[in-house]
Amino acid sequence: MGFIAFLKTQFIVHLLIGFVFVVSGLIINLIQLCTLVLWPINKQFYRRVNCRLAYSLWSQLVMLLEWWSGTECTLFSDEATVNTFGKEHVIIILNHNFEIDFLCGWTMTERFGVLGSSKVLAKRELLYVPLIGWTWYFLEIVFCKRKWEEDRDTVIEGLKRLADYPEYMWFLLYCEGTRFTETKHRISMEVAESKGLPKLKYHLLPRTKGFTTAVQCLRGTVSAVYDVTLNFRGNKNPSLLGILYGKKYEADMCVRRFPLEDIPQDEKEAANWLHKLYQEKDALQEMYNQEGIFPGQQFKPPRRPWTLLNFLFWATVLLSPLFTFGFGVFASGSPLLILAFLGLVGAASFGVRRLIGVTEIEKGSSYGNQEFKKKE
């Protein structure tokens, strides 16, 4: 094992990376809070500023994927589709099977210049998660309780606010509503059978309300829907902890572009279109499992240096005073100060572990275990 590989396995190094992410995130959130005064003066300037502040935080996670673990992401698509990336507002549909599927999506948004302005329809619980939810609040992310009767007005209002967004945005939808597990899949297929819908092997039954509402509210703003089907070579099931330990994965993403005018305007027909799309996604996953490859040309967009430079900036700014402070504490010889410092380190470790836990499948929401039993 080389020295760099050895460092990637050390808890103290992980703790320092977590410290940089957490403290820089809190600083960014504070700056975002201060930018609220810009909203009534110049809403579009407020949005541009917050896109760049969000980029400074999210790109640290992308740096871990691209530079720390060296994970490779290959696109399977066609040249005409790839040439539109980063040049239009779009809705992204991504399968929700892996702990780091969002991170693979983020690395593509970064390489095409739309990481800071990327959006998502997120569960409301995330709003209260420090750094993640707080940053999303200032980015006008649309939050929902996943109970359509309560969400309808909030979601429609949030989507319509984005109609004049000044930066090209990729609006991510996890139409399955929750991460794939065997239990959720079994219940989901029982619902499919009861509704007379074709069963899916690799996906949960898509919930159509969020999709049809997004399409209706963003017509005139969004140009297309990108369907993204993600898989990892070697049947790997990567985790954020694995990335933190420097494990390298190979992600393959099949991307298909559907012009928005090709998607029916009628809500029921649009819902049927989505169900058909998921049947096609299932067929793509079956092909990948059998042949180890998606159809289409292969593209490997080059990683950019900005994620690494951004992290090195924050690490320089934050770790120098931390090391100076820590040295001073131990040099003082005061048991009380030393214990207090170690307690702070322990609390930081716990906080970082809790943030990582948000991505873990086994600690995901129980949404789907009961909710799939109800009608949409």
XYZ file of C-alpha atoms in Angstrom:
376
model
C 0.000 0.000 0.000
C 1.410 3.395 -1.032
C 1.581 6.338 1.342
C -1.358 8.166 -0.272
C -3.458 4.995 -0.199
C -2.531 4.581 3.476
C -3.607 8.149 4.281
C -6.993 7.549 2.670
C -7.749 4.831 5.234
C -6.883 6.911 8.313
C -9.658 8.148 10.575
C -7.833 11.375 11.460
C -7.648 12.285 7.766
C -11.374 11.598 7.370
C -12.013 13.758 10.404
C -10.025 16.647 8.922
C -11.921 16.366 5.622
C -15.181 16.356 7.559
C -14.039 19.368 9.589
C -13.318 21.345 6.426
C -16.700 20.414 4.937
C -18.721 21.179 8.065
C -17.039 24.449 9.026
C -16.897 25.770 5.474
C -20.556 24.784 5.116
C -21.545 26.737 8.204
C -19.610 29.760 6.928
C -21.328 29.427 3.535
C -24.742 29.143 5.228
C -24.007 32.312 7.223
C -23.074 34.156 4.029
C -26.244 32.841 2.390
C -28.278 34.184 5.285
C -26.728 37.597 4.705
C -27.614 37.453 1.001
C -31.336 37.465 1.827
C -31.191 41.270 1.821
C -30.471 41.041 -1.932
C -33.750 39.277 -2.738
C -36.041 42.357 -2.685
C -33.367 44.459 -4.404
C -32.255 42.108 -7.207
C -33.665 38.588 -7.117
C -31.606 37.341 -10.045
C -28.338 38.599 -8.530
C -29.277 36.847 -5.267
C -29.766 33.619 -7.212
C -26.447 33.873 -9.054
C -24.575 34.529 -5.810
C -26.199 31.537 -4.094
C -25.454 29.255 -7.043
C -21.770 29.964 -6.523
C -21.944 29.606 -2.757
C -23.677 26.225 -3.147
C -21.047 25.190 -5.672
C -18.326 25.916 -3.121
C -19.937 23.416 -0.739
C -21.201 20.676 -3.072
C -17.990 20.606 -5.087
C -16.159 19.343 -1.992
C -18.204 16.144 -2.171
C -17.621 15.918 -5.910
C -13.896 16.312 -5.201
C -14.025 13.201 -3.010
C -15.559 11.206 -5.849
C -13.371 12.522 -8.664
C -10.003 13.244 -7.082
C -9.917 11.379 -3.746
C -11.388 8.047 -4.829
C -10.687 8.457 -8.551
C -14.099 7.070 -9.462
C -14.712 7.091 -13.219
C -18.064 8.074 -14.739
C -18.823 7.052 -18.320
C -21.807 8.364 -20.267
C -23.630 6.215 -22.807
C -25.581 8.478 -25.117
C -25.363 10.142 -28.528
C -23.345 13.174 -29.563
C -26.399 15.367 -30.207
C -27.638 14.769 -26.648
C -24.242 15.371 -25.036
C -23.896 18.633 -26.966
C -26.998 19.999 -25.194
C -25.614 19.389 -21.680
C -25.284 22.595 -19.686
C -27.044 24.620 -22.383
C -30.708 24.221 -21.429
C -33.089 23.840 -18.499
C -33.995 20.167 -18.073
C -35.751 17.676 -15.817
C -33.581 14.701 -14.828
C -35.079 11.301 -14.025
C -32.579 9.076 -12.193
C -32.990 5.603 -10.702
C -32.598 5.527 -6.921
C -30.741 2.272 -6.187
C -27.391 3.391 -4.773
C -26.108 5.411 -1.833
C -24.019 7.648 -4.083
C -26.344 7.960 -7.087
C -26.772 11.665 -6.254
C -22.997 12.095 -6.206
C -22.606 10.555 -9.660
C -25.281 12.956 -10.862
C -23.443 15.866 -9.254
C -20.154 14.999 -10.937
C -21.908 15.250 -14.318
C -23.513 18.577 -13.417
C -20.083 19.837 -12.340
C -18.407 18.804 -15.575
C -21.064 20.633 -17.573
C -21.133 23.728 -15.357
C -24.531 23.425 -13.646
C -23.664 22.006 -10.208
C -24.451 25.186 -8.288
C -27.814 25.646 -9.982
C -28.939 22.000 -9.827
C -32.333 21.448 -8.182
C -34.209 18.530 -6.674
C -37.662 17.658 -5.389
C -36.639 16.690 -1.852
C -38.363 15.239 1.188
C -39.113 17.949 3.737
C -37.116 16.214 6.502
C -33.920 17.198 4.681
C -34.721 20.881 5.178
C -33.724 20.494 8.831
C -30.430 18.709 8.133
C -27.562 21.161 8.762
C -25.577 22.220 5.711
C -27.531 20.100 3.218
C -31.043 21.323 3.948
C -29.954 24.821 4.897
C -28.046 25.308 1.638
C -30.981 23.944 -0.344
C -33.341 26.413 1.345
C -31.388 29.355 -0.040
C -31.317 27.668 -3.465
C -35.156 27.566 -3.560
C -35.233 23.776 -3.548
C -38.776 22.398 -3.619
C -39.501 20.401 -0.446
C -42.456 18.067 0.018
C -43.944 15.834 2.713
C -44.734 13.160 0.092
C -48.431 13.376 0.877
C -49.928 14.830 -2.281
C -52.994 16.296 -0.588
C -50.692 18.429 1.590
C -47.949 18.967 -0.994
C -49.894 20.022 -4.060
C -50.007 23.808 -3.500
C -46.477 23.966 -2.058
C -44.932 22.022 -4.929
C -46.781 23.970 -7.629
C -45.813 27.292 -6.063
C -42.167 26.229 -5.681
C -41.930 25.020 -9.279
C -43.516 28.146 -10.718
C -40.988 30.286 -8.839
C -38.249 28.628 -10.880
C -39.767 29.643 -14.219
C -37.468 32.680 -14.535
C -34.322 31.116 -13.054
C -31.293 32.917 -14.573
C -28.844 29.964 -14.612
C -29.308 26.751 -16.564
C -30.699 24.237 -14.079
C -31.010 20.468 -13.991
C -34.068 19.611 -11.907
C -33.675 16.103 -10.461
C -36.651 13.840 -9.846
C -36.443 10.474 -8.099
C -39.803 9.302 -9.403
C -39.648 6.117 -7.320
C -39.868 8.363 -4.245
C -37.428 6.351 -2.143
C -34.387 4.100 -2.509
C -34.828 0.591 -3.813
C -34.930 -2.213 -1.243
C -36.281 -5.732 -1.629
C -39.104 -5.063 0.832
C -40.183 -1.872 -0.917
C -39.928 -3.585 -4.289
C -42.200 -6.432 -3.200
C -44.837 -4.021 -1.902
C -44.488 -1.826 -4.982
C -45.086 -4.740 -7.322
C -48.187 -5.707 -5.357
C -49.490 -2.220 -6.091
C -48.542 -2.587 -9.774
C -50.479 -5.858 -9.967
C -53.527 -4.306 -8.310
C -53.478 -1.452 -10.845
C -52.910 -3.674 -13.852
C -49.473 -2.162 -14.548
C -46.511 -4.178 -15.887
C -44.166 -5.306 -13.123
C -40.634 -3.969 -12.883
C -37.603 -6.034 -11.942
C -35.044 -3.381 -11.065
C -37.157 -0.360 -10.122
C -40.016 0.597 -7.868
C -43.276 1.713 -9.413
C -42.831 5.410 -10.312
C -45.079 7.855 -8.530
C -46.422 10.090 -11.231
C -47.787 13.186 -9.448
C -44.440 14.910 -8.964
C -43.411 14.261 -12.561
C -46.650 15.372 -14.209
C -46.788 18.480 -12.013
C -43.162 19.391 -12.783
C -43.781 18.977 -16.518
C -46.915 21.126 -16.377
C -45.384 23.895 -14.234
C -42.058 24.098 -16.083
C -43.364 24.059 -19.653
C -41.912 27.086 -21.383
C -38.845 26.938 -19.138
C -37.591 23.358 -19.417
C -36.567 22.155 -22.881
C -36.287 18.433 -22.309
C -36.349 15.460 -19.962
C -33.106 13.511 -19.536
C -33.650 9.924 -18.510
C -30.572 8.631 -16.666
C -30.059 4.971 -15.797
C -27.081 4.364 -13.505
C -25.152 1.192 -12.773
C -21.719 0.221 -11.451
C -19.339 -2.218 -13.075
C -18.626 -5.473 -11.312
C -22.003 -5.404 -9.521
C -20.476 -3.011 -6.981
C -22.714 -1.308 -4.425
C -20.677 1.770 -3.502
C -21.131 3.905 -0.405
C -20.042 7.355 0.703
C -17.867 5.708 3.356
C -16.204 3.710 0.595
C -15.509 6.921 -1.295
C -14.060 8.447 1.884
C -11.733 5.436 2.198
C -10.536 6.084 -1.344
C -12.230 3.111 -3.009
C -12.427 3.528 -6.766
C -15.620 2.637 -8.606
C -16.633 2.691 -12.262
C -20.037 4.221 -12.874
C -21.916 3.888 -16.159
C -24.780 6.251 -16.951
C -27.120 5.781 -19.900
C -28.620 9.165 -20.837
C -31.545 9.636 -23.207
C -33.016 13.026 -24.144
C -36.750 13.539 -24.684
C -37.882 16.982 -25.927
C -40.588 18.307 -23.640
C -42.990 18.783 -26.547
C -42.923 14.980 -27.021
C -44.364 14.439 -23.534
C -48.185 14.563 -23.410
C -49.747 17.596 -21.747
C -52.697 15.596 -20.421
C -51.906 14.422 -16.882
C -53.118 10.857 -17.367
C -51.270 10.458 -20.658
C -48.098 11.937 -19.124
C -48.389 9.421 -16.269
C -48.686 6.584 -18.798
C -45.616 7.970 -20.601
C -43.656 7.789 -17.326
C -44.728 4.197 -16.666
C -43.582 3.268 -20.178
C -40.271 5.027 -19.545
C -39.669 2.918 -16.447
C -40.369 -0.247 -18.379
C -37.650 0.882 -20.809
C -35.319 1.654 -17.879
C -35.915 -1.854 -16.580
C -34.978 -3.268 -19.994
C -31.788 -1.165 -19.974
C -30.839 -2.560 -16.568
C -31.494 -6.102 -17.797
C -29.258 -5.473 -20.812
C -26.524 -4.076 -18.568
C -26.687 -7.085 -16.246
C -26.391 -9.475 -19.175
C -23.852 -7.630 -21.343
C -22.080 -5.328 -18.868
C -22.683 -2.310 -21.076
C -25.397 0.175 -22.019
C -26.278 0.986 -25.649
C -24.919 4.131 -27.284
C -21.627 5.930 -27.774
C -19.294 6.215 -24.796
C -18.251 9.632 -23.512
C -15.921 10.467 -20.630
C -16.230 14.192 -19.928
C -12.911 15.327 -18.405
C -12.898 16.249 -14.730
C -12.191 19.926 -14.053
C -9.668 21.263 -11.512
C -12.110 23.616 -9.767
C -13.442 21.081 -7.257
C -9.913 20.268 -6.081
C -8.816 23.925 -5.984
C -11.951 24.877 -4.032
C -11.277 22.198 -1.417
C -7.607 23.166 -1.109
C -8.668 26.778 -0.556
C -10.995 25.859 2.308
C -8.479 23.400 3.761
C -5.779 26.095 3.806
C -8.075 28.664 5.393
C -9.500 26.347 8.074
C -6.821 23.798 8.961
C -4.013 26.260 9.682
C -5.813 27.876 12.638
C -7.058 24.445 13.780
C -3.521 23.053 13.968
C -2.292 26.195 15.719
C -5.115 25.988 18.254
C -4.616 22.250 18.856
C -0.882 22.692 19.369
C -1.571 25.479 21.846
C -4.025 23.358 23.813
C -1.614 20.450 24.251
C 1.296 22.775 24.912
C -0.655 24.393 27.760
C -0.636 21.093 29.700
C -4.102 21.875 31.092
C -6.102 18.623 31.522
C -9.362 20.576 31.317
C -8.468 22.215 28.010
C -7.172 18.966 26.558
C -10.329 17.075 27.556
C -12.494 19.863 26.156
C -10.567 19.755 22.862
C -10.857 15.970 22.611
C -14.561 16.247 23.399
C -14.911 18.743 20.548
C -13.114 16.338 18.220
C -15.440 13.528 19.295
C -18.515 15.689 18.714
C -17.224 16.628 15.260
C -16.660 12.956 14.453
C -20.195 12.115 15.523
C -21.606 14.982 13.442
C -19.728 13.918 10.314
C -20.885 10.316 10.773
C -24.511 11.457 11.076
C -24.223 13.465 7.853
C -22.837 10.414 6.051
C -25.695 8.367 7.512
C -28.191 10.443 5.519
C -26.999 8.640 2.360
C -27.085 5.082 3.726
C -29.756 2.824 2.264
C -30.393 0.873 5.459
C -30.994 4.135 7.310
C -33.245 5.534 4.633
C -36.869 6.448 5.153
C -39.569 3.829 5.584
C -41.488 5.614 2.838
C -42.643 2.928 0.469
C -43.047 0.196 3.073
C -46.453 1.591 3.895
C -47.019 4.400 1.400
C -46.912 2.155 -1.657
C -49.932 0.384 -0.248
C -51.964 3.567 -0.652
C -53.260 4.920 -3.916
C -51.381 7.878 -5.374
